[in-house]
Tab-separated table of C-alpha atoms in Angstrom:
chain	number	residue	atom	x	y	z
A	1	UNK	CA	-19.605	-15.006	-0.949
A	2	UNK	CA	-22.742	-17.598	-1.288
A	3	UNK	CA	-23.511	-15.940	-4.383
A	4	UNK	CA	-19.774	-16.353	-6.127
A	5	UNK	CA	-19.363	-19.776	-4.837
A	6	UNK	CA	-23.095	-21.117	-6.372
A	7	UNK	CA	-21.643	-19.327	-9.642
A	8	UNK	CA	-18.525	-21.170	-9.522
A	9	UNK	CA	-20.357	-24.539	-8.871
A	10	UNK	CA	-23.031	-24.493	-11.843
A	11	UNK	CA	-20.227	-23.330	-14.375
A	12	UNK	CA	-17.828	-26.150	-12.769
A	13	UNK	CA	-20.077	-28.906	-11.694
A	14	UNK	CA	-21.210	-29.236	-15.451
A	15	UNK	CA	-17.931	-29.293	-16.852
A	16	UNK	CA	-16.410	-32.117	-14.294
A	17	UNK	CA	-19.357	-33.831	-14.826
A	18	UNK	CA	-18.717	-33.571	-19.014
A	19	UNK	CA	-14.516	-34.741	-18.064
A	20	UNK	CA	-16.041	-37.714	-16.088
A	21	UNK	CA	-18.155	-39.179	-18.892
A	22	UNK	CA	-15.119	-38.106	-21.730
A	23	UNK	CA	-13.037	-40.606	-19.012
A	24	UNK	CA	-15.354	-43.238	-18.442
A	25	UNK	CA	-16.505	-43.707	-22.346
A	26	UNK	CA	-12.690	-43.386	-23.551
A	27	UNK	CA	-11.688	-46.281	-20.755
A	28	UNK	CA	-14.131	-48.132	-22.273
A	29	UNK	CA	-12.862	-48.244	-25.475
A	30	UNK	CA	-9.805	-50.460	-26.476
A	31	UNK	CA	-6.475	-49.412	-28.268
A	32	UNK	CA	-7.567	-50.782	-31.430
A	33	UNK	CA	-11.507	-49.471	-31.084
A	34	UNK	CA	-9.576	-45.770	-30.683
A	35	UNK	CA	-7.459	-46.382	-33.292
A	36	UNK	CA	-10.703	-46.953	-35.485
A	37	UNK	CA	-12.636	-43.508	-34.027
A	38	UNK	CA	-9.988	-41.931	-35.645
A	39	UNK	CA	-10.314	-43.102	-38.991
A	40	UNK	CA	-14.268	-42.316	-38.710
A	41	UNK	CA	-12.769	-38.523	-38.327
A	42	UNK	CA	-10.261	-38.861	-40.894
A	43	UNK	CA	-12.691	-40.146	-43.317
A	44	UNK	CA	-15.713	-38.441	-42.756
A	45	UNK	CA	-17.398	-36.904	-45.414
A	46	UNK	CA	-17.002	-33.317	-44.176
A	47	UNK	CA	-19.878	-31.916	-46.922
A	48	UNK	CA	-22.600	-33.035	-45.143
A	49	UNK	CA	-20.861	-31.514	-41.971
A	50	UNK	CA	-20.933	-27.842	-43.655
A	51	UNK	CA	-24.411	-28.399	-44.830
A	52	UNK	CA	-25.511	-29.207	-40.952
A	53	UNK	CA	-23.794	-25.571	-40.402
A	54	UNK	CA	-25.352	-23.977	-43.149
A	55	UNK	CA	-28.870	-25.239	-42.173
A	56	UNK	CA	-27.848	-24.068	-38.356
A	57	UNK	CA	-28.004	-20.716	-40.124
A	58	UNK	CA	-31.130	-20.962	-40.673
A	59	UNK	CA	-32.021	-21.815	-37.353
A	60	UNK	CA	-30.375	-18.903	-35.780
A	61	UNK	CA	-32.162	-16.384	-38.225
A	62	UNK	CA	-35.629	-17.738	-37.433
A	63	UNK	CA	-35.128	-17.598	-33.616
A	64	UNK	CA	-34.110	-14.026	-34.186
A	65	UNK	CA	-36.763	-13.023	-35.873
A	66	UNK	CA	-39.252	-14.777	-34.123
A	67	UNK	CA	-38.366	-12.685	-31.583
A	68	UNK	CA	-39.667	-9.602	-33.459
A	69	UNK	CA	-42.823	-10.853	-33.322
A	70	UNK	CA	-43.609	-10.756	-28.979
A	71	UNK	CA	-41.403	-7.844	-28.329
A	72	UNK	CA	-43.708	-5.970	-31.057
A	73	UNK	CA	-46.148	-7.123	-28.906
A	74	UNK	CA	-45.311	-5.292	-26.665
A	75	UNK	CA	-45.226	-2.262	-28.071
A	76	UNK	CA	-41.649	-2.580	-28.855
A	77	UNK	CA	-39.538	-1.936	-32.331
A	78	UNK	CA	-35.796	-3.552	-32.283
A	79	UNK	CA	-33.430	-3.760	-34.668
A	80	UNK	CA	-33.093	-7.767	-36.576
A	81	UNK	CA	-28.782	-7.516	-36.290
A	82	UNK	CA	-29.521	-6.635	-32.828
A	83	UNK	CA	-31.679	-9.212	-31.915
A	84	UNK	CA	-29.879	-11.577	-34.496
A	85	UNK	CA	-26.157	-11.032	-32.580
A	86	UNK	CA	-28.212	-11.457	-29.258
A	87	UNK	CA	-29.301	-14.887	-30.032
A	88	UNK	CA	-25.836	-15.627	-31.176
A	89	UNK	CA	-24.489	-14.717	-27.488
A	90	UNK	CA	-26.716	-16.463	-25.832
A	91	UNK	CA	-26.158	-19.456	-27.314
A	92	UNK	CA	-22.570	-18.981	-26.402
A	93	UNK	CA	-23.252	-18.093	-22.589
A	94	UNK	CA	-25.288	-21.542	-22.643
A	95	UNK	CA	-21.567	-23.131	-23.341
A	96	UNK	CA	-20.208	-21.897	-19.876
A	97	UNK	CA	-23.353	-21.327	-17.648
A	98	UNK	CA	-26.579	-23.458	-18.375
A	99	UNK	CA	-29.794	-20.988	-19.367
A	100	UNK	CA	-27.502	-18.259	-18.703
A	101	UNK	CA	-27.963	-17.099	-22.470
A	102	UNK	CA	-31.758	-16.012	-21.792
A	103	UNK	CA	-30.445	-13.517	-19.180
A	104	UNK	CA	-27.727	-12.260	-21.767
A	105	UNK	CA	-30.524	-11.860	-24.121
A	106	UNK	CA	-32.050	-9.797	-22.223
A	107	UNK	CA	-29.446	-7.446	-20.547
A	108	UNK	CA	-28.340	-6.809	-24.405
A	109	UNK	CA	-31.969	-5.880	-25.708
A	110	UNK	CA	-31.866	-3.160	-22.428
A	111	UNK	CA	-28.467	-1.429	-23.442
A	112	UNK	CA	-28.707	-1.754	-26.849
A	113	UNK	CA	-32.513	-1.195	-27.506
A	114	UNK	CA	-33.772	0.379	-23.883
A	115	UNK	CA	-36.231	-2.319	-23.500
A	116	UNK	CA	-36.943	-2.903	-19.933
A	117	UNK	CA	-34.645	-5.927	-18.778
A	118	UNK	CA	-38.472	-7.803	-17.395
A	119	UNK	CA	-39.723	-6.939	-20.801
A	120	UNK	CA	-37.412	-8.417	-22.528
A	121	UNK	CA	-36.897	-11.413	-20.313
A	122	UNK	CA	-40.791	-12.424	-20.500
A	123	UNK	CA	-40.752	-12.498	-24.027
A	124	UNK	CA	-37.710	-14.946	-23.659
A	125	UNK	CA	-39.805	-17.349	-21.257
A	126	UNK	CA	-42.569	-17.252	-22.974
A	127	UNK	CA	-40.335	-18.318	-26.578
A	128	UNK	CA	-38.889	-21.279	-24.132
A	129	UNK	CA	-41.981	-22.383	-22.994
A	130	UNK	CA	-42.924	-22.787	-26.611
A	131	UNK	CA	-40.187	-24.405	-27.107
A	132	UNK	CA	-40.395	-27.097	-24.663
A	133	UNK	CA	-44.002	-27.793	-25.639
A	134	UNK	CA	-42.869	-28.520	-29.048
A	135	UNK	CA	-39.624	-30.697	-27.899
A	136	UNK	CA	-42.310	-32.503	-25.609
A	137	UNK	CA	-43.688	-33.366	-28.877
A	138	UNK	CA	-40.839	-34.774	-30.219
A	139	UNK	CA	-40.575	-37.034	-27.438
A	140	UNK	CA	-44.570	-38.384	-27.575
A	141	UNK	CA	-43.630	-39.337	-31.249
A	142	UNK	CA	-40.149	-40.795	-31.134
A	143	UNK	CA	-41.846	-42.993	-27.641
A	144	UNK	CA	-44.328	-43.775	-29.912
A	145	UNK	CA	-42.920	-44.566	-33.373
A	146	UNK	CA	-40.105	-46.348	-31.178
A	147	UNK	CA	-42.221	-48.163	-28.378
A	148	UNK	CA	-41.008	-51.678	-28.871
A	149	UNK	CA	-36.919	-50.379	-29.496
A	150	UNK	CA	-37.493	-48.188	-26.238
A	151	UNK	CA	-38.845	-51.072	-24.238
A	152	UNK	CA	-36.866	-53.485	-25.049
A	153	UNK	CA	-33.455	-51.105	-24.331
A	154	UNK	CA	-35.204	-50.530	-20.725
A	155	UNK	CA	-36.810	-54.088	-19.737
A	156	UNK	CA	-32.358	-55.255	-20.556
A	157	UNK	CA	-31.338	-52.777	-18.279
A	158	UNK	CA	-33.876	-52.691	-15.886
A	159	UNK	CA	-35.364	-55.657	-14.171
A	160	UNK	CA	-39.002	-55.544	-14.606
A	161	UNK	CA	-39.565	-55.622	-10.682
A	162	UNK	CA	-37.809	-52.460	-10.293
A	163	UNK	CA	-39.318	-50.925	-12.844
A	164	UNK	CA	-42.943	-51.706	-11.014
A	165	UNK	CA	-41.392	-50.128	-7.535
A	166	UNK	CA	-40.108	-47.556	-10.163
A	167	UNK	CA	-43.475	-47.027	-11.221
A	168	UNK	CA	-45.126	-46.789	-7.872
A	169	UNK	CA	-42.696	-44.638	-6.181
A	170	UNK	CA	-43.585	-42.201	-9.339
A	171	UNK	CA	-47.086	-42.496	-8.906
A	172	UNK	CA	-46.414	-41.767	-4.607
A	173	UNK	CA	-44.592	-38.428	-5.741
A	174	UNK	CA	-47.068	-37.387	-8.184
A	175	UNK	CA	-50.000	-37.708	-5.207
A	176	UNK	CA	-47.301	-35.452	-3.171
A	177	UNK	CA	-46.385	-33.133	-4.928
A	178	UNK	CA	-50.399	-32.139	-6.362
A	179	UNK	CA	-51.406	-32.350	-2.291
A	180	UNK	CA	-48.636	-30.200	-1.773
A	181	UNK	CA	-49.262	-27.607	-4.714
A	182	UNK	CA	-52.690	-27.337	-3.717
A	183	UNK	CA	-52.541	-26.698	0.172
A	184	UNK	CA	-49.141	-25.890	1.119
A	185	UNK	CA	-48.303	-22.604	2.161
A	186	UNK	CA	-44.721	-23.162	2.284
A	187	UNK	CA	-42.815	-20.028	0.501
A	188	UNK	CA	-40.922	-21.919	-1.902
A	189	UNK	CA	-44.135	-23.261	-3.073
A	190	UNK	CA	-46.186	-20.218	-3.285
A	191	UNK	CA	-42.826	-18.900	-5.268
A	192	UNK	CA	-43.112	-21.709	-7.439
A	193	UNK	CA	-46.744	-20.609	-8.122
A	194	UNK	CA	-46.078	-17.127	-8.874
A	195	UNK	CA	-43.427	-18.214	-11.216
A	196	UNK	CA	-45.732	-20.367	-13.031
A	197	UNK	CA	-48.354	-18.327	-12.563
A	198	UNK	CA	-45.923	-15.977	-14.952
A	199	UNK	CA	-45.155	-18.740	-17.436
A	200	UNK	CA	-49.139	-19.455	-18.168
A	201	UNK	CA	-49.731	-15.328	-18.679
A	202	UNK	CA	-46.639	-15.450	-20.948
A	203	UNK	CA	-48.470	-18.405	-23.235
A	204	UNK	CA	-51.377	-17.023	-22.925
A	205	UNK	CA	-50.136	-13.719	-24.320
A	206	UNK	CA	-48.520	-15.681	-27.371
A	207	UNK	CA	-52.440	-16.194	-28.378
A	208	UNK	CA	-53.088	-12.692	-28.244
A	209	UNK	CA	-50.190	-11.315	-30.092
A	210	UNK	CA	-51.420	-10.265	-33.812
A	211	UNK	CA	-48.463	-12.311	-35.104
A	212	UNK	CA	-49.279	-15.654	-33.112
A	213	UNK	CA	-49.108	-17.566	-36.686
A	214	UNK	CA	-46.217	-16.381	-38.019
A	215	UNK	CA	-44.436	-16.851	-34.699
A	216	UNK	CA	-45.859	-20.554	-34.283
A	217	UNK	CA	-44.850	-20.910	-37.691
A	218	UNK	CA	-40.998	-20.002	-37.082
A	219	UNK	CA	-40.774	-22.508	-33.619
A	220	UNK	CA	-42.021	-25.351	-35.534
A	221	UNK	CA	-39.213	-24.034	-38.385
A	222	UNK	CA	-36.619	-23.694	-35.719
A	223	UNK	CA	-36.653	-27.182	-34.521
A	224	UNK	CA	-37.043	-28.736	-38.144
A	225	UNK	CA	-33.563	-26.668	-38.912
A	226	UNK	CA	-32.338	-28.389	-35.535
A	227	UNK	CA	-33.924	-31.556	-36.726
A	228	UNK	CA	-32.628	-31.485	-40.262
A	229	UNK	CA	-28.802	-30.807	-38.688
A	230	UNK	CA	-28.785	-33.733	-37.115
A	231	UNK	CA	-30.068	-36.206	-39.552
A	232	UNK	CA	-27.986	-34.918	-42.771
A	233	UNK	CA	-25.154	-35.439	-40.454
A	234	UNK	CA	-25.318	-39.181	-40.543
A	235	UNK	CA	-24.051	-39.004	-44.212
A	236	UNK	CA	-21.127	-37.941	-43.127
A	237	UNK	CA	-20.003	-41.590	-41.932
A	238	UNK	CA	-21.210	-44.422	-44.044
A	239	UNK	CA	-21.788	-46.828	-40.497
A	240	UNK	CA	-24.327	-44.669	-39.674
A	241	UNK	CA	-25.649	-43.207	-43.468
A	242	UNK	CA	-28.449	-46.266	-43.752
A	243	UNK	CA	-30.243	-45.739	-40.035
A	244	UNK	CA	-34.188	-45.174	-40.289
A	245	UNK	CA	-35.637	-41.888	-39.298
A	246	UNK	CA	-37.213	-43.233	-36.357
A	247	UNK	CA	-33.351	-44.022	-34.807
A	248	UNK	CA	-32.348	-40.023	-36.019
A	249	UNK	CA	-35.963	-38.952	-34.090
A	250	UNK	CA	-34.656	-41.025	-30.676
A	251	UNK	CA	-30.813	-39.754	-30.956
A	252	UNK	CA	-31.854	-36.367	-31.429
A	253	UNK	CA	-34.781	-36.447	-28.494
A	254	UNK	CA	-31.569	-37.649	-26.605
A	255	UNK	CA	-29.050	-35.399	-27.641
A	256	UNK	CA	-30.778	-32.700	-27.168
A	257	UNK	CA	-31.742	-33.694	-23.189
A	258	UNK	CA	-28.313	-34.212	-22.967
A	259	UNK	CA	-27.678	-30.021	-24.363
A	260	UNK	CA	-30.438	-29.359	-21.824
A	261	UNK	CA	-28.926	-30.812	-18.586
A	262	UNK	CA	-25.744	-30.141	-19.122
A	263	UNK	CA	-22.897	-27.326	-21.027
A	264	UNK	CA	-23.782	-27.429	-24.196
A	265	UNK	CA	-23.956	-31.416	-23.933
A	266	UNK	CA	-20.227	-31.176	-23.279
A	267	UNK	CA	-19.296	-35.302	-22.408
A	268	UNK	CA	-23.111	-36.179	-22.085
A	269	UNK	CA	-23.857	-35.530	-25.809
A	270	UNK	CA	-21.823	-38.278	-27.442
A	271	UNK	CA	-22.211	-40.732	-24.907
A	272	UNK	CA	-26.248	-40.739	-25.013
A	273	UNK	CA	-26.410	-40.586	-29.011
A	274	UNK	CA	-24.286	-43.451	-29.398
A	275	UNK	CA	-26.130	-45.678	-26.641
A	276	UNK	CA	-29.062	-45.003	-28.881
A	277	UNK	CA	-27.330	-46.209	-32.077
A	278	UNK	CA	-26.249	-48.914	-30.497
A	279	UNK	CA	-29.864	-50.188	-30.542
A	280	UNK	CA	-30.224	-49.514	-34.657
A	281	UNK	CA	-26.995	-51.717	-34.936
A	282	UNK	CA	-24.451	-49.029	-35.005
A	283	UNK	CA	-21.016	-50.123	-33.420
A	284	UNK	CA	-19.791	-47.700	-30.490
A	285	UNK	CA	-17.178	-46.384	-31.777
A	286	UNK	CA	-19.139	-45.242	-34.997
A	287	UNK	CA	-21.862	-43.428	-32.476
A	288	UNK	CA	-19.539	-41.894	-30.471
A	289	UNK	CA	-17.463	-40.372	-33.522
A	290	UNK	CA	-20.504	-39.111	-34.830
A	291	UNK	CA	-22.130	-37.738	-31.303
A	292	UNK	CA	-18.983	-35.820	-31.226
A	293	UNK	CA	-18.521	-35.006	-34.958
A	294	UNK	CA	-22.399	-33.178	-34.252
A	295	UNK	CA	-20.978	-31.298	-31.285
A	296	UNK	CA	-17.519	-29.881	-32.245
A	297	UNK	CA	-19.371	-28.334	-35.269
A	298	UNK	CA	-22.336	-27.116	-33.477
A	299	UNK	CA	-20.414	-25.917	-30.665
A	300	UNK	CA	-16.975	-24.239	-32.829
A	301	UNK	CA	-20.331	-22.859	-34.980
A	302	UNK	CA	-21.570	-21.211	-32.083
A	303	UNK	CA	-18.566	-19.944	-30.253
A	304	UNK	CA	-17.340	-17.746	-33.571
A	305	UNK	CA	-21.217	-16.477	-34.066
A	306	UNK	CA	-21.143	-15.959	-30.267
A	307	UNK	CA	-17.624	-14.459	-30.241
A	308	UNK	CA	-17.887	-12.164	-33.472
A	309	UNK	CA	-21.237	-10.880	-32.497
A	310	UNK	CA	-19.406	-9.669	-28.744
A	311	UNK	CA	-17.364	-7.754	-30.773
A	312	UNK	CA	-19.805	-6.465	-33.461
A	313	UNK	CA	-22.330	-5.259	-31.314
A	314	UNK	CA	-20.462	-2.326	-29.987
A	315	UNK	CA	-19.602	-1.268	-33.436
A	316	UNK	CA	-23.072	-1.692	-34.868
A	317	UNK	CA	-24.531	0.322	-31.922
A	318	UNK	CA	-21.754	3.118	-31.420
A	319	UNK	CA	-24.189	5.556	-31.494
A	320	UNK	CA	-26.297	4.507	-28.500
């Protein structure tokens, strides 16, 4: 019963939370200010929308066969549709349960390819731990090409006192929580440990694979597709067609925290990316059309790969 009710919350909690912030934005907006989001979606250039899709493409192929590269390994030999389709589902479970793709991922690789399901997942930790180094490093550049934006937008809404106790309390945690990692022998920590423990050997193993360049090659080419999405996107509305590269580097840092914490970015996605345009100039309503113009595609994108590989990997594999 514990179990079905903590499933029930992280698919729900996510989406209320996504209705809230849909409610609060659109009460923020006036009659007339809704009346001109809709025109931005009327007269968007829809091109430049289909190009963002096409690149996705590109994106989804790399990931896939990246994968090749630490499940060979391994020792192991899978089939690129296979592996291709899997990526595509997993990307659709992330819509309704957060990081409950990488477990899909894996329970497809053991029916379809008899890998073992801890195989499978490692090499999926160990691609997502790659990953987050390399979004990490999108965020040291966008703080730094972007210092004086960033700290002006946080000195206005933070009073420079708080931000001091802010800083402090931070600093207190930080002394806590290395104290505690070090000496506790509380379970949860020494579970914490193990799991980390796994995380390092999974990097670690990246080094050693034969293929480490050509798989370092396609996560740096994965996020420049995801990169390149978002910033040939803002030709599709001509309020937001002139902003500098260093505003696209913040709203996609952003947007994509907001696809991390959340379904898919559902609510949170829009609402973030426009707050940052807002500091480039960009009215509201123009940020918030496009935030959402960037997630319907991405997202309708990824339900019908999602959706059409469900139903193609059965056929594909009728023989196993």
């Amino acid at each position: 019963m514990k179990k079905i009710v903590s499933k029930w919350l992280s698919i729900l909690l996510p989406i209320l939370l996504g209705i809230y912030l849909i409610i609060y934005k659109y009460n923020e907006f006036t009659p007339a200010q809704i009346t001109e989001m809709k025109g931005y979606f009327r007269n968007a250039d829809y091109f430049y929308i289909y190009l963002s899709l096409f690149i996705a493409l590109f994106g989804f192929l790399s990931r896939a066969y990246r994968w090749k590269f630490s499940l060979e390994h391994l020792g192991y030999q899978t089939k690129f549709h296979n592996n291709l389709m899997a990526v595509c589902v997993a990307y659709f479970m992330n819509l309704t349960i957060p990081k409950s793709g990488e477990v899909t991922r894996a329970i497809i690789l053991k029916k379809y390819e008899d890998i073992p399901f801890d195989k499978g997942f490692g090499t999926i930790v160990a691609e997502r731990v790659v990953d987050l180094l390399i979004f990490f490093l999108f965020v040291v550049v966008s703080f730094f090409l972007q210092f004086n934006v960033l700290k002006d937008y946080i000195v206005a809404k933070i009073p420079i006192e708080k931000l001091i106790l802010i800083a402090l309390i931070g600093v207190v945690l930080f002394v806590i929580f290395t104290l505690v990692w070090l000496y506790s022998n509380w379970k949860i920590v020494l579970s914490l440990k193990d799991k980390f423990s796994g995380l390092v050997e999974g990097m670690t193993s990246i080094l050693k694979m034969k293929n480490k360049w050509p798989f370092l090659f396609h996560s740096f080419f994965i996020w420049f597709t995801y990169l390149l999405m978002f910033y040939v996107t803002i030709f599709a509305l001509k309020e937001t067609s002139n902003i500098g590269m260093g505003a696209v580097i913040i709203g996609f840092v952003f947007g994509s925290l907001a696809i991390g914490f959340t379904n898919g970015g559902f609510g949170a996605y829009p609402l973030l990316v426009a707050e940052i345009f807002m500091l480039y100039g960009i009215p509201d309503t123009a940020g918030t059309a496009f935030g959402w113009l960037v997630w319907t595609s991405q997202t309708v994108l990824m339900i019908f790969l999602g959706g059409l590989s469900f139903l193609l990997l059965p056929i594909l594999n009728r023989n196993k």
